[in-house]
């Protein structure tokens, strides 16, 4: 069987705690999303979730660790690179924006079903802006705006070079700025801020109340071994007591953030060979002055410096965390051999295997500029960090900002037939040919497109059930546009956005071409 046969599996393993139908490793947004999807599609499934920490959503999913809280490609300039001929490639932006609308629909369904008491606990309207300075960057942003607004997903995006308009949109960033400087910005009013930590905690609270679902905190998965019958033996250690046990499952999802790569390598599946990881740490400057925080209400992304990697895109970011408005600037990158914020310094060395050492060396040699960038970031002084902030907030005072540690990212290194090994900045799902195990690797846009990513996983690993009439009907109930692209239908795009905005309590602006 090339794919998991869920029906026969259920009769064989149903009701045995040691042998659940599904094992989810990691208690972040990805496992939460997959767990809810599976229980909605097949309520009698048994699921066990294993998390090495004592709480859920404490690593990359946490609002203070997550570099992006609502990636919808409205303002992230690294999603729209300029081609050698000067034209703008908007294909990635369209894909991400379309995927984010899928997430919004699923979240609206969750609110309607009572998974979340108040949508404002995790999602709020925050305008998304791109902001640049200098003639070349202004022209880039103008071309980007022209290209994006041809698509329904970006209709309504406003472009301006008018300083009065900029003063209205971003007063904190305009105060003290050189008026002779060439400036430009685009604005999407229907942008949002998403607290994935809060959303994830809500989903796990509900999952734990469902029959057949068990969440194990302080439990670390040590080994994974496939059995002759294609099931997986999972060896788990209770970190608190030291007890060890083995369980058996027909499907395993590895959604452990930076910890996914070592576990994928332990599966020994051919599809995982050659993968490596390059860990990157992060830091934020967090505003401590409420008066300053109140002056800014937007997510504003700039353009990375020439030669800098995509992860370095600077942004001044309004977020709603624990019901309070926060203001962050960054990210400032750094290097650590840990794959998780609460990981081990041995994570990187222990991930190096015979089958991935060549791709990792090749990728390292091809990305010496990235290495130099990270070294420079680590060596940055407080004055240098403040200089970067003042490019966005000219009047920023050092006393108003505090440096805080963000999360760890593990960028994907994979084999390439031509270059030997390449470093990728994105998210990738690696699944076995028989569909019995799957792992999520990478970083941005990650959480914002979690629903689309998990739907793709279900299509690959639960192919028979996915194509069934029952699952198709349920998927359309959860995601009204299921099977259709909002990028190709302006009327449907407006209808869906109006619906999700109403359910999620968001401001809605009917999008029309500018």
Tab-separated table of C-alpha atoms in Angstrom, residues 54-374:
chain	number	residue	atom	x	y	z
A	54	UNK	CA	6.163	21.303	30.504
A	55	UNK	CA	3.815	23.562	28.513
A	56	UNK	CA	2.493	23.733	24.965
A	57	UNK	CA	3.447	26.358	22.367
A	58	UNK	CA	6.609	27.378	24.221
A	59	UNK	CA	9.133	27.292	21.383
A	60	UNK	CA	8.704	28.738	17.861
A	61	UNK	CA	4.932	29.054	18.253
A	62	UNK	CA	5.155	31.455	21.201
A	63	UNK	CA	4.383	35.081	20.319
A	64	UNK	CA	7.696	36.341	21.732
A	65	UNK	CA	9.681	33.753	19.753
A	66	UNK	CA	7.853	33.865	16.433
A	67	UNK	CA	9.428	36.183	13.859
A	68	UNK	CA	6.200	36.510	11.874
A	69	UNK	CA	2.707	36.811	13.323
A	70	UNK	CA	0.399	36.863	10.364
A	71	UNK	CA	2.504	36.368	7.234
A	72	UNK	CA	0.124	37.137	4.389
A	73	UNK	CA	2.690	38.541	1.905
A	74	UNK	CA	1.106	41.995	2.028
A	75	UNK	CA	4.262	43.681	3.294
A	76	UNK	CA	7.125	41.152	3.280
A	77	UNK	CA	9.396	42.363	0.490
A	78	UNK	CA	11.509	39.194	0.435
A	79	UNK	CA	8.493	37.330	-0.984
A	80	UNK	CA	8.568	39.499	-4.134
A	81	UNK	CA	12.148	39.430	-5.496
A	82	UNK	CA	13.195	41.548	-8.416
A	83	UNK	CA	14.210	39.548	-11.495
A	84	UNK	CA	17.376	40.356	-13.479
A	85	UNK	CA	15.231	42.105	-16.103
A	86	UNK	CA	13.779	44.428	-13.470
A	87	UNK	CA	10.334	42.811	-13.288
A	88	UNK	CA	8.887	41.607	-9.969
A	89	UNK	CA	8.254	37.931	-9.274
A	90	UNK	CA	4.998	37.794	-7.296
A	91	UNK	CA	4.377	34.021	-7.495
A	92	UNK	CA	5.500	33.285	-3.926
A	93	UNK	CA	3.498	36.200	-2.534
A	94	UNK	CA	0.335	34.965	-4.256
A	95	UNK	CA	0.816	31.446	-2.920
A	96	UNK	CA	1.346	32.670	0.656
A	97	UNK	CA	-1.543	35.157	0.549
A	98	UNK	CA	-3.873	32.464	-0.789
A	99	UNK	CA	-2.738	30.045	1.912
A	100	UNK	CA	-3.294	32.639	4.626
A	101	UNK	CA	-6.904	33.036	3.484
A	102	UNK	CA	-7.306	29.263	3.918
A	103	UNK	CA	-6.029	29.641	7.489
A	104	UNK	CA	-8.512	32.463	8.161
A	105	UNK	CA	-11.390	30.279	6.998
A	106	UNK	CA	-10.336	27.396	9.228
A	107	UNK	CA	-9.946	29.737	12.210
A	108	UNK	CA	-13.420	31.144	11.532
A	109	UNK	CA	-14.751	27.584	11.625
A	110	UNK	CA	-12.970	26.976	14.926
A	111	UNK	CA	-14.556	30.080	16.434
A	112	UNK	CA	-17.988	28.976	15.261
A	113	UNK	CA	-17.428	25.518	16.777
A	114	UNK	CA	-16.355	26.941	20.128
A	115	UNK	CA	-12.678	26.003	20.022
A	116	UNK	CA	-11.884	29.638	20.825
A	117	UNK	CA	-14.118	31.700	23.109
A	118	UNK	CA	-13.040	35.062	21.676
A	119	UNK	CA	-11.291	35.519	18.321
A	120	UNK	CA	-9.675	38.714	19.647
A	121	UNK	CA	-7.630	36.554	21.986
A	122	UNK	CA	-5.531	35.475	18.998
A	123	UNK	CA	-6.304	37.627	15.935
A	124	UNK	CA	-6.736	41.393	15.517
A	125	UNK	CA	-6.754	43.885	12.667
A	126	UNK	CA	-3.358	45.547	12.195
A	127	UNK	CA	-2.466	47.334	8.912
A	128	UNK	CA	0.463	45.842	6.974
A	129	UNK	CA	2.896	48.310	5.408
A	130	UNK	CA	6.059	48.123	3.338
A	131	UNK	CA	8.352	51.120	3.833
A	132	UNK	CA	11.462	52.064	1.843
A	133	UNK	CA	13.749	55.001	1.255
A	134	UNK	CA	16.083	55.958	-1.589
A	135	UNK	CA	15.224	56.278	-5.314
A	136	UNK	CA	16.004	52.665	-6.270
A	137	UNK	CA	13.953	51.201	-3.447
A	138	UNK	CA	11.078	53.603	-4.105
A	139	UNK	CA	10.996	52.459	-7.727
A	140	UNK	CA	11.114	48.804	-6.618
A	141	UNK	CA	8.150	49.322	-4.319
A	142	UNK	CA	6.219	51.113	-7.071
A	143	UNK	CA	6.751	48.181	-9.462
A	144	UNK	CA	5.864	45.703	-6.728
A	145	UNK	CA	2.616	47.530	-6.041
A	146	UNK	CA	1.716	47.609	-9.739
A	147	UNK	CA	2.388	43.876	-10.092
A	148	UNK	CA	0.601	42.761	-6.922
A	149	UNK	CA	-2.565	44.825	-7.393
A	150	UNK	CA	-3.310	42.999	-10.639
A	151	UNK	CA	-4.246	40.051	-8.425
A	152	UNK	CA	-7.507	39.940	-6.404
A	153	UNK	CA	-5.644	38.998	-3.225
A	154	UNK	CA	-3.875	42.373	-3.238
A	155	UNK	CA	-6.587	44.639	-4.608
A	156	UNK	CA	-6.939	47.669	-2.364
A	157	UNK	CA	-3.218	47.950	-1.600
A	158	UNK	CA	-2.352	51.671	-1.540
A	159	UNK	CA	0.991	53.124	-2.669
A	160	UNK	CA	2.186	56.584	-1.698
A	161	UNK	CA	5.223	58.838	-1.681
A	162	UNK	CA	3.231	61.626	-0.047
A	163	UNK	CA	4.730	62.532	3.306
A	164	UNK	CA	1.413	63.784	4.678
A	165	UNK	CA	-0.096	60.376	4.017
A	166	UNK	CA	2.935	58.684	5.545
A	167	UNK	CA	2.578	60.882	8.621
A	168	UNK	CA	-0.987	59.598	8.979
A	169	UNK	CA	-0.027	55.935	8.549
A	170	UNK	CA	3.208	55.823	10.562
A	171	UNK	CA	3.603	58.936	12.759
A	172	UNK	CA	6.239	57.351	15.001
A	173	UNK	CA	8.431	56.578	11.995
A	174	UNK	CA	8.044	60.023	10.436
A	175	UNK	CA	8.897	62.047	13.542
A	176	UNK	CA	12.375	63.535	13.221
A	177	UNK	CA	12.881	62.189	9.679
A	178	UNK	CA	14.766	64.134	6.991
A	179	UNK	CA	12.017	65.690	4.841
A	180	UNK	CA	14.269	65.764	1.761
A	181	UNK	CA	14.606	61.963	1.803
A	182	UNK	CA	12.769	60.019	-0.908
A	183	UNK	CA	10.266	57.773	0.861
A	184	UNK	CA	7.510	55.372	-0.191
A	185	UNK	CA	5.124	52.934	1.425
A	186	UNK	CA	2.317	50.569	0.585
A	187	UNK	CA	-0.550	49.857	2.960
A	188	UNK	CA	-3.054	47.018	3.285
A	189	UNK	CA	-5.630	47.967	5.893
A	190	UNK	CA	-6.994	44.436	6.264
A	191	UNK	CA	-3.723	43.049	7.632
A	192	UNK	CA	-3.845	41.145	10.895
A	193	UNK	CA	-1.741	40.256	13.905
A	194	UNK	CA	-1.982	36.609	14.946
A	195	UNK	CA	-0.904	35.263	18.329
A	196	UNK	CA	-0.172	31.655	17.417
A	197	UNK	CA	0.784	30.799	20.972
A	198	UNK	CA	-2.674	31.728	22.243
A	199	UNK	CA	-4.401	29.966	19.345
A	200	UNK	CA	-2.377	26.800	19.921
A	201	UNK	CA	-3.148	26.728	23.639
A	202	UNK	CA	-6.854	27.043	22.855
A	203	UNK	CA	-6.694	24.159	20.391
A	204	UNK	CA	-4.876	21.855	22.802
A	205	UNK	CA	-7.300	22.740	25.597
A	206	UNK	CA	-10.124	21.546	23.352
A	207	UNK	CA	-8.243	18.514	22.012
A	208	UNK	CA	-7.532	17.230	25.522
A	209	UNK	CA	-11.260	17.157	26.238
A	210	UNK	CA	-11.943	14.932	23.232
A	211	UNK	CA	-12.282	11.202	23.600
A	212	UNK	CA	-9.227	9.357	22.340
A	213	UNK	CA	-6.761	12.270	22.641
A	214	UNK	CA	-3.963	12.343	25.227
A	215	UNK	CA	-1.340	15.067	25.650
A	216	UNK	CA	1.906	14.077	27.370
A	217	UNK	CA	4.056	16.989	28.575
A	218	UNK	CA	7.645	16.490	29.769
A	219	UNK	CA	7.942	13.528	27.402
A	220	UNK	CA	10.774	13.211	24.919
A	221	UNK	CA	10.722	10.961	21.874
A	222	UNK	CA	14.067	9.156	21.731
A	223	UNK	CA	13.762	6.690	18.850
A	224	UNK	CA	11.542	5.849	15.909
A	225	UNK	CA	11.707	2.508	14.165
A	226	UNK	CA	9.435	1.147	11.463
A	227	UNK	CA	8.080	-2.351	12.027
A	228	UNK	CA	7.568	-5.136	9.442
A	229	UNK	CA	3.836	-4.305	9.292
A	230	UNK	CA	4.711	-0.652	8.344
A	231	UNK	CA	3.663	0.701	11.757
A	232	UNK	CA	6.085	2.759	13.839
A	233	UNK	CA	7.536	1.884	17.216
A	234	UNK	CA	8.084	5.106	19.148
A	235	UNK	CA	10.326	5.098	22.201
A	236	UNK	CA	9.434	7.805	24.697
A	237	UNK	CA	11.033	8.960	27.958
A	238	UNK	CA	9.170	10.711	30.758
A	239	UNK	CA	11.632	13.472	31.640
A	240	UNK	CA	10.115	13.962	35.097
A	241	UNK	CA	10.230	10.347	36.297
A	242	UNK	CA	12.809	8.866	33.966
A	243	UNK	CA	10.377	6.126	32.942
A	244	UNK	CA	10.621	4.817	29.388
A	245	UNK	CA	8.011	3.127	27.260
A	246	UNK	CA	7.312	2.013	23.719
A	247	UNK	CA	4.172	2.719	21.748
A	248	UNK	CA	3.055	1.643	18.314
A	249	UNK	CA	1.270	3.822	15.770
A	250	UNK	CA	0.348	3.629	12.118
A	251	UNK	CA	1.096	7.298	11.489
A	252	UNK	CA	3.629	9.643	13.062
A	253	UNK	CA	3.894	13.389	12.508
A	254	UNK	CA	7.113	15.110	13.555
A	255	UNK	CA	6.232	18.735	14.223
A	256	UNK	CA	8.879	19.582	16.781
A	257	UNK	CA	10.155	22.830	15.280
A	258	UNK	CA	13.933	22.857	15.238
A	259	UNK	CA	13.841	19.415	16.852
A	260	UNK	CA	12.200	17.848	13.793
A	261	UNK	CA	15.416	17.318	11.836
A	262	UNK	CA	17.152	15.001	14.361
A	263	UNK	CA	13.965	12.932	14.667
A	264	UNK	CA	13.547	12.743	10.891
A	265	UNK	CA	17.103	11.444	10.611
A	266	UNK	CA	16.322	8.802	13.241
A	267	UNK	CA	13.484	7.397	11.128
A	268	UNK	CA	15.991	6.263	8.526
A	269	UNK	CA	13.527	6.840	5.676
A	270	UNK	CA	15.211	7.385	2.275
A	271	UNK	CA	13.298	10.637	1.785
A	272	UNK	CA	15.070	12.131	4.819
A	273	UNK	CA	18.591	11.365	3.682
A	274	UNK	CA	20.741	14.318	2.769
A	275	UNK	CA	18.796	16.823	4.836
A	276	UNK	CA	20.715	19.031	7.210
A	277	UNK	CA	19.940	22.092	9.265
A	278	UNK	CA	21.530	25.495	9.825
A	279	UNK	CA	20.404	27.011	13.145
A	280	UNK	CA	19.910	30.753	13.447
A	281	UNK	CA	19.046	32.501	16.689
A	282	UNK	CA	17.230	35.806	16.967
A	283	UNK	CA	16.788	38.847	19.175
A	284	UNK	CA	14.313	41.727	19.403
A	285	UNK	CA	14.418	45.253	20.675
A	286	UNK	CA	11.198	45.458	22.689
A	287	UNK	CA	9.731	48.864	23.503
A	288	UNK	CA	9.239	49.531	27.227
A	289	UNK	CA	7.561	52.944	26.927
A	290	UNK	CA	3.724	52.815	26.641
A	291	UNK	CA	3.637	56.325	25.185
A	292	UNK	CA	5.863	55.211	22.298
A	293	UNK	CA	3.917	51.963	21.784
A	294	UNK	CA	0.671	53.942	21.462
A	295	UNK	CA	2.104	56.015	18.590
A	296	UNK	CA	2.448	53.015	16.274
A	297	UNK	CA	-0.247	50.675	14.997
A	298	UNK	CA	1.095	48.659	12.087
A	299	UNK	CA	3.396	45.914	10.927
A	300	UNK	CA	5.995	47.726	8.848
A	301	UNK	CA	8.543	45.748	6.852
A	302	UNK	CA	11.575	47.273	5.190
A	303	UNK	CA	14.024	46.023	2.586
A	304	UNK	CA	16.998	43.940	3.621
A	305	UNK	CA	20.418	45.444	2.969
A	306	UNK	CA	22.140	44.354	-0.228
A	307	UNK	CA	23.714	40.938	0.300
A	308	UNK	CA	21.769	40.193	3.466
A	309	UNK	CA	19.754	36.950	3.745
A	310	UNK	CA	15.925	36.919	3.696
A	311	UNK	CA	15.808	36.325	7.459
A	312	UNK	CA	17.315	39.784	8.012
A	313	UNK	CA	14.339	41.774	6.719
A	314	UNK	CA	13.862	44.500	9.382
A	315	UNK	CA	10.389	45.257	10.686
A	316	UNK	CA	8.719	47.424	13.292
A	317	UNK	CA	5.958	45.204	14.521
A	318	UNK	CA	2.822	45.934	16.533
A	319	UNK	CA	1.584	42.800	18.300
A	320	UNK	CA	-1.183	41.972	20.744
A	321	UNK	CA	0.231	39.647	23.405
A	322	UNK	CA	-1.830	38.558	26.414
A	323	UNK	CA	-4.357	41.251	25.548
A	324	UNK	CA	-1.773	44.055	25.613
A	325	UNK	CA	-0.270	46.004	22.759
A	326	UNK	CA	3.476	45.459	22.252
A	327	UNK	CA	6.043	46.937	19.885
A	328	UNK	CA	9.074	45.005	18.641
A	329	UNK	CA	11.875	45.813	16.217
A	330	UNK	CA	14.203	43.349	14.593
A	331	UNK	CA	15.047	40.652	14.151
A	332	UNK	CA	18.729	40.735	15.002
A	333	UNK	CA	20.194	37.417	13.966
A	334	UNK	CA	22.812	35.355	15.726
A	335	UNK	CA	24.284	31.899	15.697
A	336	UNK	CA	23.875	29.038	18.130
A	337	UNK	CA	24.369	25.317	17.654
A	338	UNK	CA	21.027	24.737	19.414
A	339	UNK	CA	18.073	23.659	17.267
A	340	UNK	CA	15.583	24.832	19.906
A	341	UNK	CA	15.595	27.788	22.275
A	342	UNK	CA	15.631	25.285	25.127
A	343	UNK	CA	17.726	22.798	23.226
A	344	UNK	CA	21.286	21.507	23.528
A	345	UNK	CA	24.491	23.000	22.156
A	346	UNK	CA	25.143	19.514	20.758
A	347	UNK	CA	22.087	19.666	18.468
A	348	UNK	CA	24.025	20.746	15.376
A	349	UNK	CA	27.038	18.422	15.817
A	350	UNK	CA	24.805	15.413	16.484
A	351	UNK	CA	22.725	16.145	13.370
A	352	UNK	CA	25.724	15.652	11.079
A	353	UNK	CA	25.552	12.230	9.409
A	354	UNK	CA	27.426	10.515	6.610
A	355	UNK	CA	24.554	11.085	4.179
A	356	UNK	CA	24.190	14.829	4.881
A	357	UNK	CA	27.731	16.000	5.584
A	358	UNK	CA	28.465	16.730	1.908
A	359	UNK	CA	25.318	18.844	1.338
A	360	UNK	CA	26.023	20.723	4.579
A	361	UNK	CA	29.625	21.484	3.577
A	362	UNK	CA	28.580	22.531	0.065
A	363	UNK	CA	25.817	24.763	1.426
A	364	UNK	CA	28.250	26.278	3.915
A	365	UNK	CA	30.780	27.101	1.207
A	366	UNK	CA	28.073	28.649	-0.958
A	367	UNK	CA	26.790	30.788	1.916
A	368	UNK	CA	29.948	32.309	3.349
A	369	UNK	CA	28.252	35.705	3.120
A	370	UNK	CA	25.549	34.425	5.475
A	371	UNK	CA	28.208	33.241	7.909
A	372	UNK	CA	29.854	36.660	7.809
A	373	UNK	CA	26.456	38.304	8.326
A	374	UNK	CA	25.763	36.182	11.420
